[in-house]
Short mmCIF file of C-alpha atoms in Angstrom, two decimals:
data_model
loop_
_atom_site.label_atom_id
_atom_site.label_comp_id
_atom_site.label_asym_id
_atom_site.label_seq_id
_atom_site.Cartn_x
_atom_site.Cartn_y
_atom_site.Cartn_z
CA MET A 179 0.00 0.00 0.00
CA THR A 180 1.48 3.34 -0.97
CA ASP A 181 0.45 6.87 -0.28
CA ALA A 182 0.23 9.05 -3.36
CA ASN A 183 1.09 12.11 -1.30
CA ASP A 184 4.49 10.82 -0.27
CA LYS A 185 7.17 11.89 -2.73
CA PRO A 186 9.68 10.46 -3.20
CA GLU A 187 8.01 7.13 -2.59
CA LEU A 188 8.82 5.70 0.83
CA SER A 189 9.46 2.10 1.69
CA GLU A 190 6.83 0.39 3.80
CA GLU A 191 9.26 0.62 6.71
CA GLU A 192 9.79 4.36 6.31
CA LEU A 193 6.06 4.85 5.95
CA ASN A 194 5.42 2.93 9.16
CA ALA A 195 8.10 4.85 11.03
CA ARG A 196 6.72 8.15 9.86
CA HIS A 197 3.25 7.04 10.85
CA ALA A 198 4.36 5.98 14.32
CA ASP A 199 6.01 9.34 14.82
CA LYS A 200 2.95 11.26 13.64
CA MET A 201 0.64 9.22 15.84
CA ARG A 202 2.93 9.62 18.86
CA LYS A 203 2.70 13.40 18.48
CA LYS A 204 -1.06 13.23 17.92
CA LYS A 205 -1.52 11.14 21.04
CA ALA A 206 0.66 13.48 23.10
CA ALA A 207 -1.33 16.49 21.91
CA ARG A 208 -4.60 14.72 22.62
CA ASP A 209 -3.52 13.57 26.07
CA LYS A 210 -2.48 17.12 26.89
CA ILE A 211 -5.85 18.51 25.83
CA MET A 212 -7.80 15.82 27.66
CA ALA A 213 -5.84 16.51 30.87
CA THR A 214 -7.45 19.95 30.94
CA LYS A 215 -10.94 18.39 30.94
CA THR A 216 -11.54 17.94 34.63
CA ILE A 217 -15.13 19.00 35.23
CA GLU A 218 -17.77 16.37 35.89
CA LYS A 219 -21.34 17.48 35.68
CA GLY A 220 -24.76 16.48 34.58
CA LEU A 221 -25.23 17.65 31.03
CA VAL A 222 -28.17 18.94 29.07
CA ILE A 223 -27.83 17.11 25.76
CA VAL A 224 -29.90 17.97 22.69
CA ASN A 225 -30.21 15.81 19.55
CA THR A 226 -32.00 17.75 16.86
CA GLY A 227 -32.07 18.18 13.07
CA LYS A 228 -34.01 16.64 10.22
CA GLY A 229 -31.89 13.52 9.85
CA LYS A 230 -32.27 10.11 11.43
CA GLY A 231 -30.59 9.21 14.68
CA LYS A 232 -31.93 11.73 17.20
CA SER A 233 -34.00 9.31 19.26
CA THR A 234 -31.81 6.41 18.20
CA ALA A 235 -28.74 8.09 19.71
CA GLY A 236 -30.81 9.15 22.72
CA PHE A 237 -31.75 5.54 23.35
CA GLY A 238 -28.15 4.51 22.61
CA MET A 239 -27.10 6.74 25.50
CA VAL A 240 -29.81 5.19 27.65
CA PHE A 241 -28.44 1.70 26.95
CA ARG A 242 -24.88 2.86 27.57
CA SER A 243 -25.89 4.25 30.94
CA LEU A 244 -27.88 1.10 31.76
CA GLY A 245 -24.79 -0.91 30.85
CA HIS A 246 -22.98 0.87 33.66
CA GLY A 247 -25.77 -0.15 36.02
CA HIS A 248 -27.16 3.38 36.32
CA LYS A 249 -30.84 3.94 36.85
CA VAL A 250 -32.39 5.69 33.88
CA GLY A 251 -35.72 7.39 33.28
CA VAL A 252 -37.40 7.63 29.88
CA VAL A 253 -40.29 9.97 29.13
CA GLN A 254 -41.84 9.71 25.69
CA PHE A 255 -43.53 12.98 24.82
CA VAL A 256 -44.82 11.68 21.52
CA LYS A 257 -46.17 8.19 21.35
CA GLY A 258 -44.72 6.78 18.19
CA ARG A 259 -46.80 4.21 16.50
CA ILE A 260 -43.74 2.13 16.09
CA GLU A 261 -41.10 2.35 18.75
CA THR A 262 -41.59 -1.27 19.71
CA GLY A 263 -37.94 -2.26 19.27
CA GLU A 264 -36.64 0.04 21.97
CA ARG A 265 -39.39 -0.93 24.37
CA MET A 266 -38.74 -4.62 23.94
CA ALA A 267 -35.00 -4.10 24.40
CA LEU A 268 -35.61 -2.04 27.54
CA ASP A 269 -37.64 -4.94 28.95
CA ARG A 270 -34.34 -6.64 29.69
CA PHE A 271 -33.42 -3.74 31.99
CA ASP A 272 -36.61 -3.53 34.01
CA ASP A 273 -34.52 -3.50 37.18
CA LEU A 274 -32.96 -0.19 36.12
CA VAL A 275 -35.26 1.71 33.79
CA THR A 276 -38.53 3.53 34.35
CA ILE A 277 -40.60 4.51 31.31
CA LYS A 278 -43.41 7.06 31.18
CA ARG A 279 -45.28 7.74 28.03
CA MET A 280 -47.68 10.50 27.32
CA GLY A 281 -51.27 9.52 26.71
CA GLU A 282 -52.32 9.40 23.16
CA GLY A 283 -49.69 9.96 20.61
CA PHE A 284 -48.81 12.50 18.07
CA THR A 285 -51.02 15.36 17.09
CA TRP A 286 -51.74 14.39 13.55
CA GLU A 287 -52.91 11.04 14.78
CA THR A 288 -55.15 12.38 17.54
CA GLN A 289 -56.18 15.73 16.04
CA ASP A 290 -57.11 16.81 19.53
CA ARG A 291 -55.04 19.79 20.56
CA GLN A 292 -56.33 20.18 24.10
CA ARG A 293 -55.79 16.54 24.93
CA ASP A 294 -52.26 16.77 23.57
CA ILE A 295 -51.52 19.85 25.68
CA ASP A 296 -52.75 18.05 28.79
CA ALA A 297 -50.70 14.99 27.94
CA ALA A 298 -47.58 17.09 27.30
CA ASN A 299 -47.97 18.77 30.68
CA GLN A 300 -48.39 15.44 32.44
CA ALA A 301 -45.34 14.07 30.71
CA TRP A 302 -43.29 17.13 31.70
CA GLU A 303 -44.38 16.79 35.33
CA ALA A 304 -43.27 13.16 35.23
CA ALA A 305 -39.92 14.16 33.71
CA LYS A 306 -39.35 16.84 36.35
CA ASP A 307 -40.12 14.35 39.12
CA MET A 308 -37.65 11.87 37.67
CA ILE A 309 -34.93 14.48 37.23
CA GLN A 310 -35.30 15.77 40.77
CA SER A 311 -35.84 12.42 42.47
CA GLY A 312 -32.14 11.67 42.97
CA GLU A 313 -32.84 8.18 41.68
CA TYR A 314 -31.78 8.52 38.05
CA ARG A 315 -28.39 9.32 36.55
CA LEU A 316 -29.89 10.05 33.15
CA VAL A 317 -33.37 11.04 31.99
CA LEU A 318 -34.31 10.90 28.31
CA CYS A 319 -37.05 13.33 27.27
CA ASP A 320 -37.78 11.75 23.91
CA GLU A 321 -39.36 14.11 21.35
CA LEU A 322 -39.70 16.91 23.89
CA ASN A 323 -38.71 19.31 21.11
CA ILE A 324 -41.87 18.44 19.19
CA VAL A 325 -44.24 19.50 21.94
CA LEU A 326 -42.14 22.59 22.61
CA ARG A 327 -42.38 23.49 18.97
CA TYR A 328 -46.16 23.35 19.08
CA ASP A 329 -46.04 25.46 22.26
CA TYR A 330 -47.80 22.72 24.19
CA LEU A 331 -45.26 23.48 26.90
CA ASP A 332 -43.77 26.86 27.72
CA ILE A 333 -40.12 26.93 26.62
CA ASP A 334 -39.31 29.45 29.37
CA ASP A 335 -40.58 27.07 32.04
CA VAL A 336 -38.57 24.19 30.63
CA VAL A 337 -35.38 26.24 30.33
CA ALA A 338 -35.77 27.71 33.82
CA PHE A 339 -36.20 24.24 35.29
CA LEU A 340 -33.15 22.84 33.50
CA LYS A 341 -31.03 25.84 34.51
CA THR A 342 -31.99 26.15 38.14
CA GLU A 343 -33.72 23.01 39.36
CA LYS A 344 -31.96 20.15 37.63
CA PRO A 345 -29.58 18.48 40.10
CA ASP A 346 -25.90 18.80 39.13
CA ASP A 347 -25.31 15.09 38.70
CA VAL A 348 -28.20 14.24 36.36
CA HIS A 349 -27.84 14.11 32.58
CA VAL A 350 -30.93 15.13 30.63
CA VAL A 351 -31.15 14.10 26.98
CA ILE A 352 -33.71 15.90 24.81
CA THR A 353 -34.55 14.80 21.27
CA GLY A 354 -36.68 15.98 18.39
CA ARG A 355 -36.31 18.20 15.38
CA ASN A 356 -36.61 22.00 15.53
CA ALA A 357 -35.00 22.47 18.95
CA LYS A 358 -35.76 25.98 20.14
CA ASP A 359 -32.93 28.49 20.37
CA GLU A 360 -33.61 29.06 24.05
CA LEU A 361 -32.90 25.39 24.70
CA ILE A 362 -29.78 25.32 22.54
CA ASP A 363 -28.48 28.35 24.44
CA ILE A 364 -28.49 26.55 27.78
CA ALA A 365 -27.53 23.06 26.52
CA ASP A 366 -24.03 21.63 27.04
CA LEU A 367 -24.00 19.33 24.05
CA VAL A 368 -26.01 19.89 20.89
CA THR A 369 -25.87 17.76 17.77
CA ASP A 370 -27.78 18.40 14.57
CA MET A 371 -28.52 15.18 12.72
CA THR A 372 -28.31 16.35 9.14
CA GLN A 373 -30.00 14.28 6.48
CA VAL A 374 -27.68 13.48 3.59
CA LYS A 375 -29.67 10.64 2.04
CA HIS A 376 -32.90 8.92 3.04
CA PRO A 377 -34.28 5.62 1.72
CA PHE A 378 -37.93 6.78 1.77
CA ARG A 379 -36.99 8.79 -1.30
CA SER A 380 -36.40 5.53 -3.15
CA GLY A 381 -39.74 4.10 -2.07
CA VAL A 382 -38.35 2.03 0.79
CA LYS A 383 -40.82 1.60 3.62
CA PRO A 384 -40.12 1.88 7.37
CA GLN A 385 -38.60 -1.42 8.44
CA GLU A 386 -38.43 -3.37 11.68
CA GLY A 387 -35.14 -2.75 13.43
CA VAL A 388 -34.36 0.34 11.38
CA GLU A 389 -37.24 2.74 11.88
CA PHE A 390 -38.94 0.91 14.74
CA MET B 146 -52.23 29.72 25.34
CA THR B 147 -52.47 32.01 22.31
CA ASP B 148 -50.63 32.08 19.08
CA ALA B 149 -49.23 35.49 18.13
CA ASN B 150 -49.59 34.65 14.46
CA ASP B 151 -53.35 34.25 14.58
CA LYS B 152 -55.11 37.55 13.83
CA PRO B 153 -57.80 38.26 14.81
CA GLU B 154 -57.31 36.34 18.03
CA LEU B 155 -59.14 33.04 18.06
CA SER B 156 -60.92 31.47 20.95
CA GLU B 157 -59.41 28.31 22.41
CA GLU B 158 -62.24 26.39 20.74
CA GLU B 159 -61.61 27.90 17.31
CA LEU B 160 -57.89 27.29 17.73
CA ASN B 161 -58.52 23.64 18.57
CA ALA B 162 -60.89 23.19 15.63
CA ARG B 163 -58.42 24.78 13.24
CA HIS B 164 -55.69 22.57 14.65
CA ALA B 165 -57.74 19.41 14.24
CA ASP B 166 -58.47 20.32 10.65
CA LYS B 167 -54.82 21.08 9.87
CA MET B 168 -53.67 17.84 11.48
CA ARG B 169 -56.31 15.81 9.67
CA LYS B 170 -54.99 17.13 6.35
CA LYS B 171 -51.41 16.54 7.45
CA LYS B 172 -52.17 12.97 8.42
CA ALA B 173 -54.01 12.31 5.14
CA ALA B 174 -51.07 13.68 3.16
CA ARG B 175 -48.60 11.66 5.20
CA ASP B 176 -50.62 8.44 4.90
CA LYS B 177 -50.79 8.94 1.15
CA ILE B 178 -47.03 9.36 0.90
CA MET B 179 -46.28 6.40 3.17
CA ALA B 180 -48.58 4.18 1.09
CA THR B 181 -46.12 4.60 -1.79
CA LYS B 182 -43.28 3.19 0.34
CA THR B 183 -43.54 -0.48 -0.32
CA ILE B 184 -40.00 -1.72 -0.80
CA GLU B 185 -38.36 -3.76 1.93
CA LYS B 186 -34.64 -4.26 1.69
CA GLY B 187 -31.49 -4.47 3.69
CA LEU B 188 -30.00 -1.00 3.86
CA VAL B 189 -26.49 0.34 3.90
CA ILE B 190 -26.65 2.99 6.62
CA VAL B 191 -23.86 5.48 7.27
CA ASN B 192 -23.54 7.70 10.35
CA THR B 193 -20.79 10.23 9.81
CA GLY B 194 -19.85 13.81 10.70
CA LYS B 195 -17.88 15.50 13.46
CA GLY B 196 -20.65 15.58 16.03
CA LYS B 197 -21.54 13.07 18.72
CA GLY B 198 -24.03 10.30 18.13
CA LYS B 199 -22.58 8.30 15.24
CA SER B 200 -21.71 5.17 17.19
CA THR B 201 -24.35 5.94 19.79
CA ALA B 202 -27.08 5.86 17.14
CA GLY B 203 -25.44 2.81 15.56
CA PHE B 204 -25.68 0.98 18.87
CA GLY B 205 -29.19 2.37 19.35
CA MET B 206 -30.15 0.63 16.12
CA VAL B 207 -28.46 -2.54 17.38
CA PHE B 208 -30.56 -2.47 20.54
CA ARG B 209 -33.72 -1.75 18.57
CA SER B 210 -33.06 -4.76 16.38
CA LEU B 211 -32.21 -6.92 19.40
CA GLY B 212 -35.49 -5.78 20.95
CA HIS B 213 -37.26 -7.40 18.01
CA GLY B 214 -35.38 -10.60 18.72
CA HIS B 215 -33.17 -10.30 15.64
CA LYS B 216 -29.66 -11.65 15.69
CA VAL B 217 -27.12 -8.86 15.38
CA GLY B 218 -23.40 -8.76 14.66
CA VAL B 219 -21.08 -6.01 15.91
CA VAL B 220 -17.57 -5.48 14.59
CA GLN B 221 -15.51 -2.80 16.27
CA PHE B 222 -12.85 -1.57 13.88
CA VAL B 223 -11.35 0.76 16.43
CA LYS B 224 -10.98 -0.41 19.96
CA GLY B 225 -12.09 2.50 22.05
CA ARG B 226 -10.50 2.67 25.42
CA ILE B 227 -13.90 3.40 26.82
CA GLU B 228 -16.87 1.80 25.20
CA THR B 229 -17.59 -0.21 28.33
CA GLY B 230 -21.20 0.94 28.67
CA GLU B 231 -22.32 -0.58 25.37
CA ARG B 232 -20.47 -3.81 26.03
CA MET B 233 -22.03 -4.25 29.44
CA ALA B 234 -25.48 -3.49 28.05
CA LEU B 235 -24.97 -6.01 25.23
CA ASP B 236 -24.13 -8.65 27.85
CA ARG B 237 -27.85 -8.88 28.50
CA PHE B 238 -28.36 -9.96 24.89
CA ASP B 239 -25.70 -12.65 24.66
CA ASP B 240 -28.31 -14.98 23.18
CA LEU B 241 -28.66 -12.68 20.16
CA VAL B 242 -25.50 -10.64 19.65
CA THR B 243 -22.02 -11.57 18.42
CA ILE B 244 -19.21 -9.07 18.95
CA LYS B 245 -15.84 -9.02 17.21
CA ARG B 246 -13.26 -6.43 17.97
CA MET B 247 -10.10 -5.68 16.15
CA GLY B 248 -6.88 -6.40 17.93
CA GLU B 249 -5.26 -3.46 19.47
CA GLY B 250 -7.03 -0.22 19.26
CA PHE B 251 -6.68 3.06 17.59
CA THR B 252 -3.61 4.15 15.74
CA TRP B 253 -2.55 6.96 18.00
CA GLU B 254 -2.57 4.53 20.89
CA THR B 255 -0.67 1.75 19.16
CA GLN B 256 1.51 3.78 16.79
CA ASP B 257 2.02 0.62 14.82
CA ARG B 258 0.70 1.03 11.31
CA GLN B 259 1.33 -2.46 10.04
CA ARG B 260 -0.35 -4.07 13.01
CA ASP B 261 -3.35 -1.79 12.52
CA ILE B 262 -3.60 -2.69 8.84
CA ASP B 263 -3.57 -6.37 9.72
CA ALA B 264 -6.18 -5.86 12.41
CA ALA B 265 -8.41 -3.84 10.06
CA ASN B 266 -8.26 -6.60 7.48
CA GLN B 267 -9.10 -9.25 10.04
CA ALA B 268 -12.03 -7.20 11.26
CA TRP B 269 -13.30 -6.72 7.71
CA GLU B 270 -13.07 -10.45 7.04
CA ALA B 271 -15.10 -11.04 10.19
CA ALA B 272 -17.67 -8.45 9.11
CA LYS B 273 -18.01 -10.00 5.66
CA ASP B 274 -18.50 -13.44 7.19
CA MET B 275 -21.22 -12.10 9.45
CA ILE B 276 -22.97 -10.24 6.65
CA GLN B 277 -22.97 -13.26 4.36
CA SER B 278 -23.74 -15.88 7.00
CA GLY B 279 -27.51 -15.51 6.79
CA GLU B 280 -27.56 -15.46 10.59
CA TYR B 281 -27.75 -11.75 11.25
CA ARG B 282 -30.41 -9.23 10.33
CA LEU B 283 -28.13 -6.31 11.10
CA VAL B 284 -24.36 -5.92 11.25
CA LEU B 285 -22.77 -2.84 12.80
CA CYS B 286 -19.32 -1.96 11.45
CA ASP B 287 -18.41 0.50 14.16
CA GLU B 288 -15.78 3.07 13.14
CA LEU B 289 -15.17 1.40 9.79
CA ASN B 290 -14.89 4.89 8.30
CA ILE B 291 -11.79 5.56 10.38
CA VAL B 292 -9.79 2.66 8.96
CA LEU B 293 -11.06 3.47 5.46
CA ARG B 294 -9.90 7.00 5.90
CA TYR B 295 -6.39 5.83 6.73
CA ASP B 296 -6.55 3.51 3.71
CA TYR B 297 -6.02 0.49 5.95
CA LEU B 298 -8.73 -1.12 3.84
CA ASP B 299 -9.36 -0.51 0.17
CA ILE B 300 -12.55 1.51 -0.28
CA ASP B 301 -13.18 -0.11 -3.67
CA ASP B 302 -13.17 -3.57 -2.11
CA VAL B 303 -15.55 -2.51 0.61
CA VAL B 304 -17.95 -0.80 -1.81
CA ALA B 305 -17.86 -3.72 -4.24
CA PHE B 306 -18.70 -6.14 -1.45
CA LEU B 307 -21.60 -4.04 -0.18
CA LYS B 308 -22.98 -3.57 -3.69
CA THR B 309 -22.72 -7.08 -5.00
CA GLU B 310 -22.20 -9.54 -2.17
CA LYS B 311 -24.31 -8.25 0.70
CA PRO B 312 -27.49 -10.32 0.93
CA ASP B 313 -30.65 -8.32 0.24
CA ASP B 314 -32.15 -8.79 3.68
CA VAL B 315 -29.21 -7.66 5.81
CA HIS B 316 -28.83 -4.12 7.13
CA VAL B 317 -25.25 -2.89 7.45
CA VAL B 318 -24.59 0.13 9.66
CA ILE B 319 -21.26 1.92 9.23
CA THR B 320 -20.07 4.66 11.58
CA GLY B 321 -17.17 7.05 11.89
CA ARG B 322 -16.33 10.54 10.74
CA ASN B 323 -15.05 11.34 7.26
CA ALA B 324 -17.08 8.76 5.38
CA LYS B 325 -15.63 8.41 1.89
CA ASP B 326 -17.66 9.67 -1.07
CA GLU B 327 -17.59 6.24 -2.69
CA LEU B 328 -19.38 4.84 0.35
CA ILE B 329 -21.91 7.67 0.51
CA ASP B 330 -22.68 7.10 -3.17
CA ILE B 331 -23.83 3.52 -2.62
CA ALA B 332 -25.45 3.99 0.81
CA ASP B 333 -29.23 4.08 1.25
CA LEU B 334 -29.32 6.22 4.39
CA VAL B 335 -26.64 8.73 5.31
CA THR B 336 -26.73 11.07 8.28
CA ASP B 337 -24.12 13.66 9.13
CA MET B 338 -23.95 14.29 12.86
CA THR B 339 -23.12 17.97 12.93
CA GLN B 340 -21.56 19.39 16.06
CA VAL B 341 -23.38 22.46 17.28
CA LYS B 342 -21.99 22.60 20.82
CA HIS B 343 -19.62 20.31 22.71
CA PRO B 344 -18.98 20.25 26.46
CA PHE B 345 -15.24 19.51 26.10
CA ARG B 346 -14.96 23.16 25.10
CA SER B 347 -16.05 24.13 28.59
CA GLY B 348 -13.50 21.82 30.23
CA VAL B 349 -15.96 19.01 30.90
CA LYS B 350 -14.32 15.59 30.86
CA PRO B 351 -15.64 12.40 29.22
CA GLN B 352 -18.18 10.93 31.61
CA GLU B 353 -19.52 7.47 32.32
CA GLY B 354 -22.81 6.92 30.49
CA VAL B 355 -22.26 9.88 28.17
CA GLU B 356 -19.01 9.28 26.35
CA PHE B 357 -18.44 5.68 27.40
#
């Protein structure tokens, strides 16, 4: 294997030596940077954007935390029709995980705005209780951004709670597209899942294990 | 709750009726679109970008698939020092999941290019075996993009395999930043995890359940 950028061409041995040297420097630089990272704190984490992976990564973090034996809370603000995979996987962690789901599902399924507002408020009360209980290391507020976007919950209330009432050692993960700026402002970690390519465009339907 | 965009101001009842109507139309439009999605096939899924959530969403998809009772293969092309959370969570699915990890870890830890090339090739052989075995519904090639980026594996070989030798009913999930264009070209679903905000910038260290 040769590298077109190396001129004159190096022997495999020279290439390996050069690589080892480069990597040694990279590691030293990285170790030095990481040594400055000393703060431990509960984070507000936001997964937003139009692409796939917001809830998937949120649940990935849930499983990672469960793997460590942490107690985890999950509040589903929008009842997907098809999130069965996660639920069945979480069944194997029923000693560690508590799941709350809001009543009736997403607005364009129920078409009942007032019921959705009530359900969103109940779900948020449940999330606040979990976050403040001292029992959970991580609480996932799945699709909270959706109900915030529809103003079913007051963004100022949510932000004020996260800023002043969330205990220091609890991570809160919030998912859903169209995260509000006020939330992004106070979050510690924000990722925008950007859609590059999506199979629905080629007529592929939602599939078990991928979408649900 | 009032909406500043509605003029003249509507009563709560009118607002709810308007909402129900809007959502009914939205649902009808969505149902119509989804009815055209009829193809089922094993996808090539790529999670790339500089932001967090690539492997996390990859593992989220693994857990979702495991929740359905599917058999899943995981090949780790880069041995993280700290992916303990996922591993411990996967322990609860040892009836369904097979994990292979490449020998010795990431290049700037080992500084041994030839050993890393050998390990990458072994890991790719293991991944191909899993994909072709007919045993697994989903195979996660975690951080494959990293070894492709260093040209430890030939991108043309990998693309040719995925295009012509991957069975139709197997999903392959590939993670890692800097996905090569050749891979993006043949993938069905590509998401770029775009970093908006990262806590390392504020001196926060990698934490159990978040980074590992």
